[in-house]
Short mmCIF file of C-alpha atoms and ligand atoms in Angstrom, two decimals:
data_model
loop_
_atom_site.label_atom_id
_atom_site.label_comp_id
_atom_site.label_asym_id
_atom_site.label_seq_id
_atom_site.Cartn_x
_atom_site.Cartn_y
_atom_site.Cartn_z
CA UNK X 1 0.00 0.00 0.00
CA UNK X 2 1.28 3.45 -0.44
CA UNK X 3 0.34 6.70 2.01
CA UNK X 4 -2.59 7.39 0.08
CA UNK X 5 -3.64 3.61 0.94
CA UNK X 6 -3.49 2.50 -2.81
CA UNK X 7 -2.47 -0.95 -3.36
CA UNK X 8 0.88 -1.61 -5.28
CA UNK X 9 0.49 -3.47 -8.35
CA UNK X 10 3.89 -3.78 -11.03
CA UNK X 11 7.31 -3.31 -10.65
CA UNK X 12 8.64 -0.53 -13.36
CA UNK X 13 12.11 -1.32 -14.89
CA UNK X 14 14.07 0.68 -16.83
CA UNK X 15 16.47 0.10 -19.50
CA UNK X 16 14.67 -2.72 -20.63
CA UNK X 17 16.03 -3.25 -23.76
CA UNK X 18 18.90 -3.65 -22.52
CA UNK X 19 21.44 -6.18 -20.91
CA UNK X 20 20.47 -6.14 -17.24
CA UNK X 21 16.79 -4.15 -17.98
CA UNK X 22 16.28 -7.15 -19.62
CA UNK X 23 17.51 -9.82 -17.11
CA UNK X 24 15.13 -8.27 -14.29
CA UNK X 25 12.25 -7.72 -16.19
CA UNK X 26 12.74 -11.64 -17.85
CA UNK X 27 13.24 -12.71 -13.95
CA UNK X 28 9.98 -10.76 -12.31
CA UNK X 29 7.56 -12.00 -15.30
CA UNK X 30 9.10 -15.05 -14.31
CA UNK X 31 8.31 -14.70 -10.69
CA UNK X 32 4.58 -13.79 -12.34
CA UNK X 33 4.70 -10.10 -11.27
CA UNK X 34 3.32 -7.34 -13.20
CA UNK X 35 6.03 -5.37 -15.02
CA UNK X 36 5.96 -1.75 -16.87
CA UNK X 37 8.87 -1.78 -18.82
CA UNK X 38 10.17 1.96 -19.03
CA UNK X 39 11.40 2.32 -22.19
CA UNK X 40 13.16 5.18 -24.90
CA UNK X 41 11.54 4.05 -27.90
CA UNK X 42 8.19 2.63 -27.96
CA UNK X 43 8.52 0.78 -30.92
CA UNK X 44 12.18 -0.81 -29.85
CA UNK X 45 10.19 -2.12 -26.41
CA UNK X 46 7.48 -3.58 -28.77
CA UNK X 47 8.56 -6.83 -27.86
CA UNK X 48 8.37 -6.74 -23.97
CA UNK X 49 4.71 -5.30 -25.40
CA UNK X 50 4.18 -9.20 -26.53
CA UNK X 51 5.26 -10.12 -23.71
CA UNK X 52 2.82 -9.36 -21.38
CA UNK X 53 4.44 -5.91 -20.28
CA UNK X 54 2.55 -2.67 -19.67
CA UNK X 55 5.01 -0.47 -22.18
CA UNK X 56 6.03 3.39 -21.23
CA UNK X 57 8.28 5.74 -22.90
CA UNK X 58 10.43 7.94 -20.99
CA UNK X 59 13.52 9.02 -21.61
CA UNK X 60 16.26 8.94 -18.52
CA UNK X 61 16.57 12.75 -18.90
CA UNK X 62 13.05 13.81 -18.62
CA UNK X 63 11.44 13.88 -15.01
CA UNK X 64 7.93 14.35 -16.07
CA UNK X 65 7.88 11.02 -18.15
CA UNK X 66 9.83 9.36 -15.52
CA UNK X 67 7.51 10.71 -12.31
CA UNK X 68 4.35 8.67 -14.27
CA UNK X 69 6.33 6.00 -15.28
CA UNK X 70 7.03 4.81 -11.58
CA UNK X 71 3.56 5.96 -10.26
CA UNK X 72 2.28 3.26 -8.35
CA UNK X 73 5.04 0.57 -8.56
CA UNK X 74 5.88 -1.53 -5.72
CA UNK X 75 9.53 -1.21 -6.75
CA UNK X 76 11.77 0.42 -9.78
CA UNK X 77 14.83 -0.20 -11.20
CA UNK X 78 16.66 2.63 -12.14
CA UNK X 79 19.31 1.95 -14.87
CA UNK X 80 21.12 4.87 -15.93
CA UNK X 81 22.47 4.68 -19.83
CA UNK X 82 26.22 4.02 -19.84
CA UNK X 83 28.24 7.20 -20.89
CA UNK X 84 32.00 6.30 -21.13
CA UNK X 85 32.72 10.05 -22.19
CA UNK X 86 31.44 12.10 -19.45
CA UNK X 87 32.37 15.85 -19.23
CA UNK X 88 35.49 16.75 -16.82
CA UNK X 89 33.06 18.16 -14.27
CA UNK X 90 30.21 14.48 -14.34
CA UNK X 91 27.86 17.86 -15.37
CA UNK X 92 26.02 14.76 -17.31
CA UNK X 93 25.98 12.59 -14.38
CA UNK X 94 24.54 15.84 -11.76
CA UNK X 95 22.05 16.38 -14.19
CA UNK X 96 20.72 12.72 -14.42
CA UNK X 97 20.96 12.51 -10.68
CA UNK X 98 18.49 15.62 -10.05
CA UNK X 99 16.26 14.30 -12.51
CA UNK X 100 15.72 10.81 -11.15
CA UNK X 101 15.66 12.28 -7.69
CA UNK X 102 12.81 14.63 -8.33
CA UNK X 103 10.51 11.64 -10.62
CA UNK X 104 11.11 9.07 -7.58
CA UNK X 105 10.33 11.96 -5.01
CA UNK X 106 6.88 12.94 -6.73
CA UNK X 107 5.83 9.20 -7.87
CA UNK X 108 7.15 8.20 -4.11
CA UNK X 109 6.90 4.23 -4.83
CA UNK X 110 6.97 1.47 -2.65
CA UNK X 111 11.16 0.98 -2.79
CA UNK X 112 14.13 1.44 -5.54
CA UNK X 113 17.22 -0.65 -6.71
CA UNK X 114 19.31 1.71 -8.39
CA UNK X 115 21.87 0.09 -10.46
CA UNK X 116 25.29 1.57 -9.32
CA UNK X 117 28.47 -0.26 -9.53
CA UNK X 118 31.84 -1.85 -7.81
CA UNK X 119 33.77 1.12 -6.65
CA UNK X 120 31.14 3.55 -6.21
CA UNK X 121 32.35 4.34 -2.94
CA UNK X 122 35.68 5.33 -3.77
CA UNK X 123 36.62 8.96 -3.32
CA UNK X 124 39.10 8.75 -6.61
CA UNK X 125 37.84 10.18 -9.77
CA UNK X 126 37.42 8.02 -11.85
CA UNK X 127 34.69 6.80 -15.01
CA UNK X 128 32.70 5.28 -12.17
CA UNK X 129 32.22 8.65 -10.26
CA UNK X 130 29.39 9.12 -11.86
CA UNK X 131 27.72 6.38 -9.78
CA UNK X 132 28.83 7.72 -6.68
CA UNK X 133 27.34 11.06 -7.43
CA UNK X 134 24.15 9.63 -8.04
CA UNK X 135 24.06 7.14 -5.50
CA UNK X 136 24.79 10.52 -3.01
CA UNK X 137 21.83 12.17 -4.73
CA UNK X 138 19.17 9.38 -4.31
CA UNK X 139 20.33 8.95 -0.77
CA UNK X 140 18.23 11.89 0.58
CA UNK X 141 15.14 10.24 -0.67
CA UNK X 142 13.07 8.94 2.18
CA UNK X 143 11.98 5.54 0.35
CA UNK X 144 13.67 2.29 1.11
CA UNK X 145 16.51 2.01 -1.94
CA UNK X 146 18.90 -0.89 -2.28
CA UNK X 147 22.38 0.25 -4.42
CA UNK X 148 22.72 -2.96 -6.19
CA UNK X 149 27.03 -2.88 -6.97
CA UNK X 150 28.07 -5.29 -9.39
CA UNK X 151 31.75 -6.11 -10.77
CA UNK X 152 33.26 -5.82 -14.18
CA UNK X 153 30.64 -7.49 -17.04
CA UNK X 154 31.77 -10.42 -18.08
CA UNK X 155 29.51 -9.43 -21.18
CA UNK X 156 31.92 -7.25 -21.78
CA UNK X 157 33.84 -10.11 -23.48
CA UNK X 158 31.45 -9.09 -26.78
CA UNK X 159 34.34 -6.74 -27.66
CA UNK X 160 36.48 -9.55 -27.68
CA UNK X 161 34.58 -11.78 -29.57
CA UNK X 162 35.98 -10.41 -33.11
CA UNK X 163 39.55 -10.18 -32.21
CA UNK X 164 39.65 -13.58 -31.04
CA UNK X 165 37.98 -15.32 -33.76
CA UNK X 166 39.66 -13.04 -36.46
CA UNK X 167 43.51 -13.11 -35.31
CA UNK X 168 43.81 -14.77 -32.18
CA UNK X 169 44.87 -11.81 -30.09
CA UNK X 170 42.67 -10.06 -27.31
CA UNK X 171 44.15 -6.32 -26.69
CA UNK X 172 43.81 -6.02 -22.99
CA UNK X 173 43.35 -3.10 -20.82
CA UNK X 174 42.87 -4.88 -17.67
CA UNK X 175 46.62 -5.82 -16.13
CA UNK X 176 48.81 -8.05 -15.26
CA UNK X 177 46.88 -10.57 -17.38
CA UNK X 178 47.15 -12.87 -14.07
CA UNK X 179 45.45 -10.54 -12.14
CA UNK X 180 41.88 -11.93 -10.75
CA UNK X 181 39.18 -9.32 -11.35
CA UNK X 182 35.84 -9.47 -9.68
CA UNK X 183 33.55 -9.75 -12.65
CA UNK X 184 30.01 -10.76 -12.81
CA UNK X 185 27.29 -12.14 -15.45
CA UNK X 186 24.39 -9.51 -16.72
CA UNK X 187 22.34 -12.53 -16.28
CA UNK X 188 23.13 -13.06 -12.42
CA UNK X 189 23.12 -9.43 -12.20
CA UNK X 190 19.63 -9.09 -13.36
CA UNK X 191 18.51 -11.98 -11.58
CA UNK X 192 19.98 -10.80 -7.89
CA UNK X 193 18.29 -7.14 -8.98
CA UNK X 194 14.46 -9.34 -9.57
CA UNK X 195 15.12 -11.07 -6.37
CA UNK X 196 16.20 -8.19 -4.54
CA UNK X 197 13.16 -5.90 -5.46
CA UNK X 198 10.71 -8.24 -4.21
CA UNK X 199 12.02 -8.59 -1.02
CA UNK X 200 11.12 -5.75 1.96
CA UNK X 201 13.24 -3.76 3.90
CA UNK X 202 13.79 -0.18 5.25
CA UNK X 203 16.03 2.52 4.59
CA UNK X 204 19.24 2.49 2.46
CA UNK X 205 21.20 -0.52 1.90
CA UNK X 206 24.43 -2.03 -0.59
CA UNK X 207 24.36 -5.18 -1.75
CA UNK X 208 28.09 -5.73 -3.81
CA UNK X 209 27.82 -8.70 -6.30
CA UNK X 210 30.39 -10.87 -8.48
CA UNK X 211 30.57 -13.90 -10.15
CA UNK X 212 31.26 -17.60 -8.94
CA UNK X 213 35.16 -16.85 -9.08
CA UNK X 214 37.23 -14.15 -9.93
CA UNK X 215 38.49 -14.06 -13.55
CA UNK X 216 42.03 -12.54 -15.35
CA UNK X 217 42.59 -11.79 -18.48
CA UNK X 218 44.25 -14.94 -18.83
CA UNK X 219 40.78 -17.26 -18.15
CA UNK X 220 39.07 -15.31 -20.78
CA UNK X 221 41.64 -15.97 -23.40
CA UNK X 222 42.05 -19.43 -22.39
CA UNK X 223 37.93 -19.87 -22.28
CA UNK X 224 37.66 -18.20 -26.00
CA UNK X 225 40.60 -20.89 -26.86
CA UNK X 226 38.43 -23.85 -25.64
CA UNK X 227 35.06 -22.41 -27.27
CA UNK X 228 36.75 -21.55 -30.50
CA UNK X 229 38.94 -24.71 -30.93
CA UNK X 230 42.24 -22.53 -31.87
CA UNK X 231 45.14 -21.03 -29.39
CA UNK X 232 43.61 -17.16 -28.49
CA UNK X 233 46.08 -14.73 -26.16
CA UNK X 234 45.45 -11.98 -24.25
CA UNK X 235 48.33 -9.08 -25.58
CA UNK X 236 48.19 -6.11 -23.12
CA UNK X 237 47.54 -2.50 -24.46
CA UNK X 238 50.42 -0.55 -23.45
CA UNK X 239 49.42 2.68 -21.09
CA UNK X 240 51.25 5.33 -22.81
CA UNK X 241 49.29 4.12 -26.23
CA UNK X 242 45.83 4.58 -24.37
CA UNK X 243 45.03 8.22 -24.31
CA UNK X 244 45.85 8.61 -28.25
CA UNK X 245 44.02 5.00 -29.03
CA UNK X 246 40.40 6.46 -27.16
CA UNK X 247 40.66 10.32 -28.82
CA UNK X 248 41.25 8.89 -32.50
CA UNK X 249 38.35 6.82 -31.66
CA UNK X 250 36.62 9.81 -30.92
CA UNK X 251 36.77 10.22 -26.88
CA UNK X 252 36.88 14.17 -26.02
CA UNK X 253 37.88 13.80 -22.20
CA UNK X 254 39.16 9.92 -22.12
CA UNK X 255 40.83 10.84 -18.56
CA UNK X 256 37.76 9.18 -16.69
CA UNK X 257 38.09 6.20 -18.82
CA UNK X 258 41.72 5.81 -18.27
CA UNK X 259 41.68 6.30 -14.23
CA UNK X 260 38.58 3.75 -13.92
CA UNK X 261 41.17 1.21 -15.86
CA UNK X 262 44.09 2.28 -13.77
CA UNK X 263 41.69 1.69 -10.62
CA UNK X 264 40.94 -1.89 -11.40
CA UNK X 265 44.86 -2.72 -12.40
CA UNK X 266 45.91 -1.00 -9.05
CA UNK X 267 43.34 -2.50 -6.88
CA UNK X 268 41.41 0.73 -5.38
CA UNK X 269 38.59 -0.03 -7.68
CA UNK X 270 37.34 -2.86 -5.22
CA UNK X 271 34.52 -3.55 -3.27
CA UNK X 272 33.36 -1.99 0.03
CA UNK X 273 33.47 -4.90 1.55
CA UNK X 274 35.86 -6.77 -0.29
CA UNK X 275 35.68 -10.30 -1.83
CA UNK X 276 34.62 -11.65 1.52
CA UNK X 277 31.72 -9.24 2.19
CA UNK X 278 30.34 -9.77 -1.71
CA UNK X 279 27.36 -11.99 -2.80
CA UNK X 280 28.14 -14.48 -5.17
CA UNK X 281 26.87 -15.09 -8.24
CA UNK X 282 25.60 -18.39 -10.40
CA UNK X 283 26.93 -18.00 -13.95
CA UNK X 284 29.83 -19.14 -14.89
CA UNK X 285 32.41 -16.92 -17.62
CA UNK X 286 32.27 -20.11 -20.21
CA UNK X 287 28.43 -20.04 -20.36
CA UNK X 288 28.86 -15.99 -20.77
CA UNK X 289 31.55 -16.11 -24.05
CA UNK X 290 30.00 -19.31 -25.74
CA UNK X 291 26.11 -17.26 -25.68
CA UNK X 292 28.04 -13.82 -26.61
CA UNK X 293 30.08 -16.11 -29.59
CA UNK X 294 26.97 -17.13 -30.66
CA UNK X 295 25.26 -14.14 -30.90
CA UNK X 296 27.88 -12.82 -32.89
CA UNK X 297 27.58 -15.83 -35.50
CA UNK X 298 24.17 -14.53 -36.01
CA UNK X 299 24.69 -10.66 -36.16
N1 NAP F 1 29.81 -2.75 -18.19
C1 NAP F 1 30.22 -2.99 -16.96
O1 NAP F 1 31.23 -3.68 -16.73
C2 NAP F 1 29.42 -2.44 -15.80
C3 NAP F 1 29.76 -2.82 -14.50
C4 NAP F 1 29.03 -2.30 -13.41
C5 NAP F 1 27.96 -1.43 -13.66
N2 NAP F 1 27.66 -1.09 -14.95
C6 NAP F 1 26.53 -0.17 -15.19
O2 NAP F 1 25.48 -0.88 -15.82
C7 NAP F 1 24.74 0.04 -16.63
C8 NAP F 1 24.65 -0.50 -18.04
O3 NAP F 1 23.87 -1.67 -18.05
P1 NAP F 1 23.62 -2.50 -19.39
O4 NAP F 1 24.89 -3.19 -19.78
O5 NAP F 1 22.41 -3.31 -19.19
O6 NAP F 1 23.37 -1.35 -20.44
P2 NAP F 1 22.93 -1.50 -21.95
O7 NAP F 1 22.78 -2.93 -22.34
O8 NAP F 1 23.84 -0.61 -22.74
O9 NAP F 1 21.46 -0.87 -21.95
C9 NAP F 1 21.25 0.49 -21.75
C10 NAP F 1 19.76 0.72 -21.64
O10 NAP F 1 19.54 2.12 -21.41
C11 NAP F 1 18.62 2.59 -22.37
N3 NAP F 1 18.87 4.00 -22.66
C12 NAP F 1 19.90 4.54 -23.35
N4 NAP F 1 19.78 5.87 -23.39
C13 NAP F 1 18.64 6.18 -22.74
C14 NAP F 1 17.97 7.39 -22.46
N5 NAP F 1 18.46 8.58 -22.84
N6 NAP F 1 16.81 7.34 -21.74
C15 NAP F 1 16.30 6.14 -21.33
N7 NAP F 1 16.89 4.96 -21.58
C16 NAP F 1 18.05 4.98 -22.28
C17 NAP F 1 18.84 1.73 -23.60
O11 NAP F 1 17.73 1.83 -24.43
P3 NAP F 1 17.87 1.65 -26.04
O12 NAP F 1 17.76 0.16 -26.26
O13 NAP F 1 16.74 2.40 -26.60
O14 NAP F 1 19.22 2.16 -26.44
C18 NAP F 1 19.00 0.36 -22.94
O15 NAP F 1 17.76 -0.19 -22.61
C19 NAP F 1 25.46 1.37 -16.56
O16 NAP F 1 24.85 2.20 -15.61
C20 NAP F 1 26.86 0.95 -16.17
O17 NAP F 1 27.59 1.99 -15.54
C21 NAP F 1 28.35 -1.58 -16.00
#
């Protein structure tokens, strides 16, 4: 029930055509719940449509859309859009935080999971700071909200599909290459998110999440050797090449970029509560690289 003594009825996700969006929403019409999916284009969230999902544009900038969007869920997950080039001052990442403050403050549902990430509590700047500012900015809302922190993607291995198959050689960013890195599936990351939202609790908790095992650079090339049947290597990027490599790809302040990298090679990018403290995930990095090969076959 909410204060006016209305009763909940659907969880609102957005970011549903995406990775994770996708995962939760997948896991909660699972769990038979009713689901809005929050969506940017109407027509690309057609499908969720079919699915059985009440479908409602908004776009992540617009607090108006957003406010009705989450009015009367019983819980919302809040997915902000990646943006690996933010501006030197996060002014994108400020803005994004006011806006989502003020739509969950007007449509006042029954509790949040805002998708944040490892890291978010560190005080270096760094690509991730953009969480932390946000996180800051939904913790003056009054409404239970879990921070749901997850490790590196292992999806991320999609950019390493290509190279692998093509020549053999992964260009790696993440160092030494036998250096375990917490890293998580977007499948056991929407899952947790699904589970978490449907349970109750008060006030403002964090709930850090990786994957069975930690993983270096050296698994994943070793996993894409067994899946593709021919010898794949990991070949490190060097440092010095990495501010020239993101601006001719058309970066204009790769800085943030950079010191998130340099944060997971040193080890500050970690969790709060280190790899003792974190829940666990399900999915192993094999089952992660042989769906993300596939899906490339097809593309
Ligand atoms: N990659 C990692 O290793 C990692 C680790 C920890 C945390 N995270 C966090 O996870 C989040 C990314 O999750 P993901 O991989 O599921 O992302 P994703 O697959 O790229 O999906 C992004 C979603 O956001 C939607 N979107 C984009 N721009 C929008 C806008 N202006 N308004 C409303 N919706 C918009 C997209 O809709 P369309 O389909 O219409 O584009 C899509 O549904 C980020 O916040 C990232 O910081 C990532």
């Amino acid at each position: 029930m909410n204060v006016l003594g209305e009763k909940w009825h659907m969880f609102a996700i957005t970011g549903t055509t995406g990775n994770v969006g996708g995962e939760v929403a997948r896991n909660l019409l699972g769990a038979s719940q009713q689901v809005r999916a929050v969506v940017r284009d109407l027509q690309k969230g057609e499908s969720w449509a079919q699915r059985g999902c009440d479908l409602v544009g908004a776009n992540i900038n617009d607090a108006t859309a957003l406010a009705s969007a989450f009015k009367g869920a019983e819980g919302v997950f809040v997915l902000v859009p990646p943006n690996f080039d933010p501006s030197p001052d996060f002014r994108e990442a400020r803005a994004t935080a006011a806006t989502l403050r003020a739509a969950l403050d007007a449509a006042c549902p029954g509790r949040v999971l805002y998708l944040s990430t490892i890291g978010a509590q560190t005080t270096q700047s760094n690509l991730l700071t953009q969480h932390t500012i946000i996180e800051r900015e939904l913790g003056w809302l009054s409404m239970p909200i879990t921070f749901l922190r997850p490790g590196w993607f292992m999806d991320n291995c999609i950019w390493d599909v290509t190279p692998a198959t093509r020549n053999g050689v992964i260009p790696s960013f993440l160092k030494p290459l036998d250096k375990p890195v917490p890293m998580v599936a977007t499948a056991d990351v929407g899952r947790v998110a699904a589970e978490l939202l449907q349970e109750t609790w008060t006030g403002h908790r964090v709930v850090e999440l990786e994957g069975p095992h930690r993983v270096t650079p050296n698994e994943i090339a070793a996993t894409f050797t067994e899946l593709l049947g021919k010898p794949v290597r990991m070949e490190v990027v060097p440092e010095e090449t990495w501010e020239s490599l993101f601006l001719s790809q058309g970066m204009k302040n790769p800085t943030p970029r950079i010191q998130m990298l340099v944060g997971f090679n040193e080890g500050w990018i970690e969790f709060e509560s280190g790899e003792a403290g974190s829940r666990k995930g399900k999915v192993a990095l094999e089952t992660v690289v042989q769906t993300l090969i596939e899906r490339e076959k097809k593309s």
